[in-house]
PDB file of C-alpha atoms in Angstrom:
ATOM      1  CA  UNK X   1    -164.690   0.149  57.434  1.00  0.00           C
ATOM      2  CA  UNK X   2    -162.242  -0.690  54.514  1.00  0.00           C
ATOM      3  CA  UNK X   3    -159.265   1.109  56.106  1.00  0.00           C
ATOM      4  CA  UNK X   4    -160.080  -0.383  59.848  1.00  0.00           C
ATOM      5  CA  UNK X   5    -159.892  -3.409  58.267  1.00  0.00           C
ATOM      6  CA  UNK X   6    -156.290  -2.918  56.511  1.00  0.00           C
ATOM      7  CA  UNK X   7    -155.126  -1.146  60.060  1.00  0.00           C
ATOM      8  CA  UNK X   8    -156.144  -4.276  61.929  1.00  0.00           C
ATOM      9  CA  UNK X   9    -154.054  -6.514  59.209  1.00  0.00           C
ATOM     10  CA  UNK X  10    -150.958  -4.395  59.318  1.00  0.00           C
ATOM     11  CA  UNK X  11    -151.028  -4.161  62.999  1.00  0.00           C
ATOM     12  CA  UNK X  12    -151.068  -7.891  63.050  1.00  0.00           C
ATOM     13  CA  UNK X  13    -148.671  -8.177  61.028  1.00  0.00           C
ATOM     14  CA  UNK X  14    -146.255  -5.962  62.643  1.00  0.00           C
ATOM     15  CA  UNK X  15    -146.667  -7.490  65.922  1.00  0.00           C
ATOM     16  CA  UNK X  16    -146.166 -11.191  64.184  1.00  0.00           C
ATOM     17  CA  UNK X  17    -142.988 -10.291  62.647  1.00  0.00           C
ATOM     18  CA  UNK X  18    -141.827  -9.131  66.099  1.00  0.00           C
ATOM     19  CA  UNK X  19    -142.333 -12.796  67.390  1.00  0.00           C
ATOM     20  CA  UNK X  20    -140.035 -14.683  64.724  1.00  0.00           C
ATOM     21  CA  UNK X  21    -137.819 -17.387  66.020  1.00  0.00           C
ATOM     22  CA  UNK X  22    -133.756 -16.444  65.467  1.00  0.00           C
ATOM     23  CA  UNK X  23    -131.212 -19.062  64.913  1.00  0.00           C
ATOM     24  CA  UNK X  24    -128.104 -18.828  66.764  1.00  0.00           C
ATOM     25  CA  UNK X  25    -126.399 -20.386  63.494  1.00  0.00           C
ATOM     26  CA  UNK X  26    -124.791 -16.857  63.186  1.00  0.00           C
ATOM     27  CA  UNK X  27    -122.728 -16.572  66.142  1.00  0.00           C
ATOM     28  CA  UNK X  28    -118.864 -18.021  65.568  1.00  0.00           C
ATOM     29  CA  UNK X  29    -118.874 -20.519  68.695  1.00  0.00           C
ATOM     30  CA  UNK X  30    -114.911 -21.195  67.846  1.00  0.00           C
ATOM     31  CA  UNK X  31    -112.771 -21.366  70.713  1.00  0.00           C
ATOM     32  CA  UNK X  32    -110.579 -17.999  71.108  1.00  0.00           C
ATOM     33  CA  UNK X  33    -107.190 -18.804  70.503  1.00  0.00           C
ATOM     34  CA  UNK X  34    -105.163 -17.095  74.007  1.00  0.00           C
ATOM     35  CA  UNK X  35    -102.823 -14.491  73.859  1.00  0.00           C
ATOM     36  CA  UNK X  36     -98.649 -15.338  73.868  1.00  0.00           C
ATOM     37  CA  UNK X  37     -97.381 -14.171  77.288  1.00  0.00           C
ATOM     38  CA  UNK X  38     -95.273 -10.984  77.558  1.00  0.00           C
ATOM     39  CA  UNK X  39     -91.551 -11.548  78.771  1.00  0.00           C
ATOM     40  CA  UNK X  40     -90.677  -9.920  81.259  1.00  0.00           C
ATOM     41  CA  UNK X  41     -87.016  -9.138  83.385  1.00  0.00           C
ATOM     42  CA  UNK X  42     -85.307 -11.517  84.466  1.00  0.00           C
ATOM     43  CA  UNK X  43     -86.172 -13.228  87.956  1.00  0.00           C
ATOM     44  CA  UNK X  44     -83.870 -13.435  91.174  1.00  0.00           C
ATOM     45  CA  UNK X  45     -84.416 -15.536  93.741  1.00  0.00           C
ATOM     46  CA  UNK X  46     -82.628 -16.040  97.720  1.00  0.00           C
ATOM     47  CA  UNK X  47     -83.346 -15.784 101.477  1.00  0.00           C
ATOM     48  CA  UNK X  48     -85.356 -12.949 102.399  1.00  0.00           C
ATOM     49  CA  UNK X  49     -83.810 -11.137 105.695  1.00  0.00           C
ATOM     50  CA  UNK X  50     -85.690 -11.602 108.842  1.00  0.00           C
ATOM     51  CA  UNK X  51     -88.121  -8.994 109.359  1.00  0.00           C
ATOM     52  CA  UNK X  52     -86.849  -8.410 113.407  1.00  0.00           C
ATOM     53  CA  UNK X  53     -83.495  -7.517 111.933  1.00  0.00           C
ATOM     54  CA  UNK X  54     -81.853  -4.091 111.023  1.00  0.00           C
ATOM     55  CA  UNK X  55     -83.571  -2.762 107.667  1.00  0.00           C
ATOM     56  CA  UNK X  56     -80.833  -0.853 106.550  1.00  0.00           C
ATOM     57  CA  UNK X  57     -79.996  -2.548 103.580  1.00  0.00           C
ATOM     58  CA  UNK X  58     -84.013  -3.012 102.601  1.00  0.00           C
ATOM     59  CA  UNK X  59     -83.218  -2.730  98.697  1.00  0.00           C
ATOM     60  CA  UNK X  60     -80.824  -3.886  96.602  1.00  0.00           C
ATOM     61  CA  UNK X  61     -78.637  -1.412  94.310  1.00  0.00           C
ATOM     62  CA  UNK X  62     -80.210  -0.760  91.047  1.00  0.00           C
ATOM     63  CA  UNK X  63     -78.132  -1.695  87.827  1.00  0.00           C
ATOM     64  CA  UNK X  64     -76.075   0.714  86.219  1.00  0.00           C
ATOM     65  CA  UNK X  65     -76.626  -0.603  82.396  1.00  0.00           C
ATOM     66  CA  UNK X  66     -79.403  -1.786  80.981  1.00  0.00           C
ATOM     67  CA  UNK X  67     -77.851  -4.754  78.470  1.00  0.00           C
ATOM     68  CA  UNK X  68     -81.687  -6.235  78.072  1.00  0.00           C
ATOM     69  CA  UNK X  69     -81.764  -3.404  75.497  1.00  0.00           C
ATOM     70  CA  UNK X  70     -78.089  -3.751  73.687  1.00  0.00           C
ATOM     71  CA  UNK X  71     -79.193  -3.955  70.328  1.00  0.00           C
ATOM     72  CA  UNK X  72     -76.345  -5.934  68.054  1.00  0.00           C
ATOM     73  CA  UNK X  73     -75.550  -4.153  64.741  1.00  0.00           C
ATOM     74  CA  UNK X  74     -77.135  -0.749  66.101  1.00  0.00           C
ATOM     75  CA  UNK X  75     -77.722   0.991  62.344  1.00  0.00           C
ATOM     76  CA  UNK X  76     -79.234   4.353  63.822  1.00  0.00           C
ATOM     77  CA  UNK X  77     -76.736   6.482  63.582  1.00  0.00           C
ATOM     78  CA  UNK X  78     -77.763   8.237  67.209  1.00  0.00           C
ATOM     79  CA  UNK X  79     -75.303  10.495  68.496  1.00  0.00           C
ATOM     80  CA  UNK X  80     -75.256   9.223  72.512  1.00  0.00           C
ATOM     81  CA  UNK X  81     -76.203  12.690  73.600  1.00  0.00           C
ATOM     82  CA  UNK X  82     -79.572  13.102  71.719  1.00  0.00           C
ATOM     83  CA  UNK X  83     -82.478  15.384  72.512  1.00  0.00           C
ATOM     84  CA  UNK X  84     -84.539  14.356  75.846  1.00  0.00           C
ATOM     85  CA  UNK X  85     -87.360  12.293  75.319  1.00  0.00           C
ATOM     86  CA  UNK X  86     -90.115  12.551  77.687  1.00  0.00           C
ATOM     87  CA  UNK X  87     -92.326   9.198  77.628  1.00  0.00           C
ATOM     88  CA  UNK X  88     -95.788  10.842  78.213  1.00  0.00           C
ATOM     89  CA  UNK X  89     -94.966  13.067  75.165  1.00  0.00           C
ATOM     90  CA  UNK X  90     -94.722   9.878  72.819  1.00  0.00           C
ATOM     91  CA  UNK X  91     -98.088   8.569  73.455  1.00  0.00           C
ATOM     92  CA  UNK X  92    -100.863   9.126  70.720  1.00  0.00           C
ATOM     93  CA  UNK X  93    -100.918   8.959  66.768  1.00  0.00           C
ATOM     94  CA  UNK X  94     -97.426   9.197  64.846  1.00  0.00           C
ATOM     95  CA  UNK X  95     -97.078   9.444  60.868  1.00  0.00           C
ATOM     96  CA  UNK X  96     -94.272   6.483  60.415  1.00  0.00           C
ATOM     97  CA  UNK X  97     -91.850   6.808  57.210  1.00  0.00           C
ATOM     98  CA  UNK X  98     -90.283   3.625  56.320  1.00  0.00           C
ATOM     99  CA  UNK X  99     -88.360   3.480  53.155  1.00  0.00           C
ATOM    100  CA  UNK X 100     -90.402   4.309  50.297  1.00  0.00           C
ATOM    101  CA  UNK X 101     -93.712   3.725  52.884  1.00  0.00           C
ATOM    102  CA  UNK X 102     -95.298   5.031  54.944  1.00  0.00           C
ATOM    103  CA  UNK X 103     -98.203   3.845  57.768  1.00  0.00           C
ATOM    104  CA  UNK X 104     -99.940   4.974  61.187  1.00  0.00           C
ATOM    105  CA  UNK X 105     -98.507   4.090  65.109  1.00  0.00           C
ATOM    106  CA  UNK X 106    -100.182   4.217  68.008  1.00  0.00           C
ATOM    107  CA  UNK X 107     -98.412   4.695  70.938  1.00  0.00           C
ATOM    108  CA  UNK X 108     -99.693   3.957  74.560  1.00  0.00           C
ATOM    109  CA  UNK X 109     -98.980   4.067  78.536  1.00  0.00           C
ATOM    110  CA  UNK X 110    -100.072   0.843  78.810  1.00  0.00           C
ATOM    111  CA  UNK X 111     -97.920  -1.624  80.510  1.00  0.00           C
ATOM    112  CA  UNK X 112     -97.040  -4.642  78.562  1.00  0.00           C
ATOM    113  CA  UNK X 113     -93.479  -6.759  79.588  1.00  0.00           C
ATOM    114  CA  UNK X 114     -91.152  -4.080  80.068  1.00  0.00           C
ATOM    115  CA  UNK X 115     -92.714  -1.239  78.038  1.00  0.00           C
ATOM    116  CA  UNK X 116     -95.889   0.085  76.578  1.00  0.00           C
ATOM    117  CA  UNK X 117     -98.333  -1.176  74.723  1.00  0.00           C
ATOM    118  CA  UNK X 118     -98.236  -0.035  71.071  1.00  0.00           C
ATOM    119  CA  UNK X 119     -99.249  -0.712  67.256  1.00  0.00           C
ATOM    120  CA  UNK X 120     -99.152  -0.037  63.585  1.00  0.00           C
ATOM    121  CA  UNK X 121    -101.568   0.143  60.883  1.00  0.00           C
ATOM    122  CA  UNK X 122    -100.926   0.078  57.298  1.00  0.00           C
ATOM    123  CA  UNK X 123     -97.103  -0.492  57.995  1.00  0.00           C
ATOM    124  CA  UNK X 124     -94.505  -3.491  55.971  1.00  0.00           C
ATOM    125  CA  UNK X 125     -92.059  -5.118  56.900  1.00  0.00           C
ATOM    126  CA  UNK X 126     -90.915  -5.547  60.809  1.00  0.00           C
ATOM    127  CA  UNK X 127     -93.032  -3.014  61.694  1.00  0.00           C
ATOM    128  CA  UNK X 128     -95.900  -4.902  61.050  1.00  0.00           C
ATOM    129  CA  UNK X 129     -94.583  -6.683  64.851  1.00  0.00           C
ATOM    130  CA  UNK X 130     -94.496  -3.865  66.589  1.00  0.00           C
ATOM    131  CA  UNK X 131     -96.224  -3.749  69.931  1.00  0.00           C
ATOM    132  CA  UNK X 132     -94.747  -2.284  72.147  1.00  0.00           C
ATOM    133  CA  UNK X 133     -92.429   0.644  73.110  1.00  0.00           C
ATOM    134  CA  UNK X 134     -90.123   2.187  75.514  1.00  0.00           C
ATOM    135  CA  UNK X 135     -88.137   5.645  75.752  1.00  0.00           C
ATOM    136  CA  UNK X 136     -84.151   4.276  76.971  1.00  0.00           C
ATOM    137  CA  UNK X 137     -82.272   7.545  77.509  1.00  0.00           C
ATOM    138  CA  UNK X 138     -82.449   9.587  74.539  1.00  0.00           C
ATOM    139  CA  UNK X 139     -83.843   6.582  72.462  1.00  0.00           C
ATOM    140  CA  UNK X 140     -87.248   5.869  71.288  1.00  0.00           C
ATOM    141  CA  UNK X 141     -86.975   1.835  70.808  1.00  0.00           C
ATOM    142  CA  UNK X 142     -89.931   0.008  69.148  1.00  0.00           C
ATOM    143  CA  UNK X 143     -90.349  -3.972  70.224  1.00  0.00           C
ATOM    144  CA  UNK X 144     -92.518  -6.299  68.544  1.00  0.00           C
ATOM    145  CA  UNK X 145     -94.534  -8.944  70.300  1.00  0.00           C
ATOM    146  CA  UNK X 146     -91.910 -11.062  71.654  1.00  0.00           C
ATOM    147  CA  UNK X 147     -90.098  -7.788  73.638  1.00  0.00           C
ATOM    148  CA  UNK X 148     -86.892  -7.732  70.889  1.00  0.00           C
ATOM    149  CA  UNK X 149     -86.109  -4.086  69.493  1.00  0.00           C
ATOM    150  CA  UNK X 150     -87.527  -3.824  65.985  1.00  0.00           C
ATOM    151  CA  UNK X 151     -85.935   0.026  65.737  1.00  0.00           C
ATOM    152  CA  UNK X 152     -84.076   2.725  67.242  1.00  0.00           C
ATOM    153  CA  UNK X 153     -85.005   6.607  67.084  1.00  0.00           C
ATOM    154  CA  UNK X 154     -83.561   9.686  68.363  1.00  0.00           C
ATOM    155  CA  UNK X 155     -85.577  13.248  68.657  1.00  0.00           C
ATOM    156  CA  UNK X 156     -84.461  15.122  65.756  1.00  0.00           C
ATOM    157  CA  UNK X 157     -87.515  17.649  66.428  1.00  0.00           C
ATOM    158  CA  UNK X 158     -90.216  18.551  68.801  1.00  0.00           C
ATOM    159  CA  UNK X 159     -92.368  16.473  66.675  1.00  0.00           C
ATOM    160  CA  UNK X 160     -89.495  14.666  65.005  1.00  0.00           C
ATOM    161  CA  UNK X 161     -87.793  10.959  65.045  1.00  0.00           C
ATOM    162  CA  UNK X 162     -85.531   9.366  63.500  1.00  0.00           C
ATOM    163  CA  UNK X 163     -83.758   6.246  63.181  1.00  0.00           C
ATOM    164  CA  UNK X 164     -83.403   2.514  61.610  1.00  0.00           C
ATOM    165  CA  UNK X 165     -84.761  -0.462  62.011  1.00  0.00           C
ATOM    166  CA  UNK X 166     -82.851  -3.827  63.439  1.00  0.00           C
ATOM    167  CA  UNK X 167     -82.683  -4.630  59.747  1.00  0.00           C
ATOM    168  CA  UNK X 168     -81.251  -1.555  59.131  1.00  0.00           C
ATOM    169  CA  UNK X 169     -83.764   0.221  56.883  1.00  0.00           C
ATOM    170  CA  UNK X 170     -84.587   4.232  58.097  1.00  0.00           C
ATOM    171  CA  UNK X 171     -87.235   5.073  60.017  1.00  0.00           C
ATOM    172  CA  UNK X 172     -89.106   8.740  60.955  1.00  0.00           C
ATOM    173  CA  UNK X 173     -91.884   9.602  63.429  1.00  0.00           C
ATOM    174  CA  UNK X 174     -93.586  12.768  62.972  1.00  0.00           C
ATOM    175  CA  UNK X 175     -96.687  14.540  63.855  1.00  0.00           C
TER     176      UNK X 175
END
């Protein structure tokens, strides 16, 4: 009868603790603070052509240079004719050598202003800005969050990068 009785009590128990009131004093109920925008290219604006009309000349030439990405005081050494880079080979996890550092990228195919979306962990310096990428030609060129370059690599390797940053301290990406 003993043990029935202790049984009965713990089952009780068990089902009042299940019925406790919570607080919600917990839960952050802070506004979240929104993200900066992304830039993006610049903007043209004009007439469009009227529909009815020839369509001959539906596009507009594209540019021959790309001076968004001139980079003043270039410190990477890059010979112009570097190894191809091939942007879908880029993306994933890249061992980062900065100076006497060294830290973890991520590198992505998401879209974000005119390149991809991409990150550091662990890193100094201006590579603690980084986020985002873009292959230009032969060059790897990291951005931080504003869009500006933050470093230049070349393809030194299959699994191989190297370069400076803006500030003109060497950089290497391997695998």
């Amino acid at each position: 009868m003993r043990i029935q009785h202790v049984a009965g009590g713990l089952m009780m128990a068990l089902a009042l603790a299940g019925c406790q009131r919570t607080s919600m004093s917990g839960i952050d109920t802070q506004p979240v603070t929104p993200l900066q925008a992304a830039p993006v290219g610049s903007v043209s604006s004009g007439q469009l052509p009227d529909p009815t009309t020839s369509t001959s000349q539906q596009f507009p030439d594209a540019p021959t240079t790309n001076t968004a990405m001139a980079m003043p005081g270039d410190a990477s050494g890059a010979a112009a004719g570097g190894l191809e880079v091939k942007k879908e080979a880029m993306v994933g996890n890249w061992r980062v050598a900065n100076g006497p550092t060294s830290c973890d990228m991520f590198l992505t195919l998401t879209n974000l202003g005119s390149g991809s979306r991409g990150g550091t962990r662990g890193c100094a310096g201006e590579l603690t800005q980084m986020g985002s990428w873009e292959v230009a030609g032969s060059q790897v060129i990291l951005k931080d969050r504003s869009g500006n370059p933050i470093a230049r690599l070349s393809k030194t390797g299959d699994s191989r990068f190297e370069g400076a940053t803006s500030g003109g301290q060497p950089i290497s990406l391997s695998r």
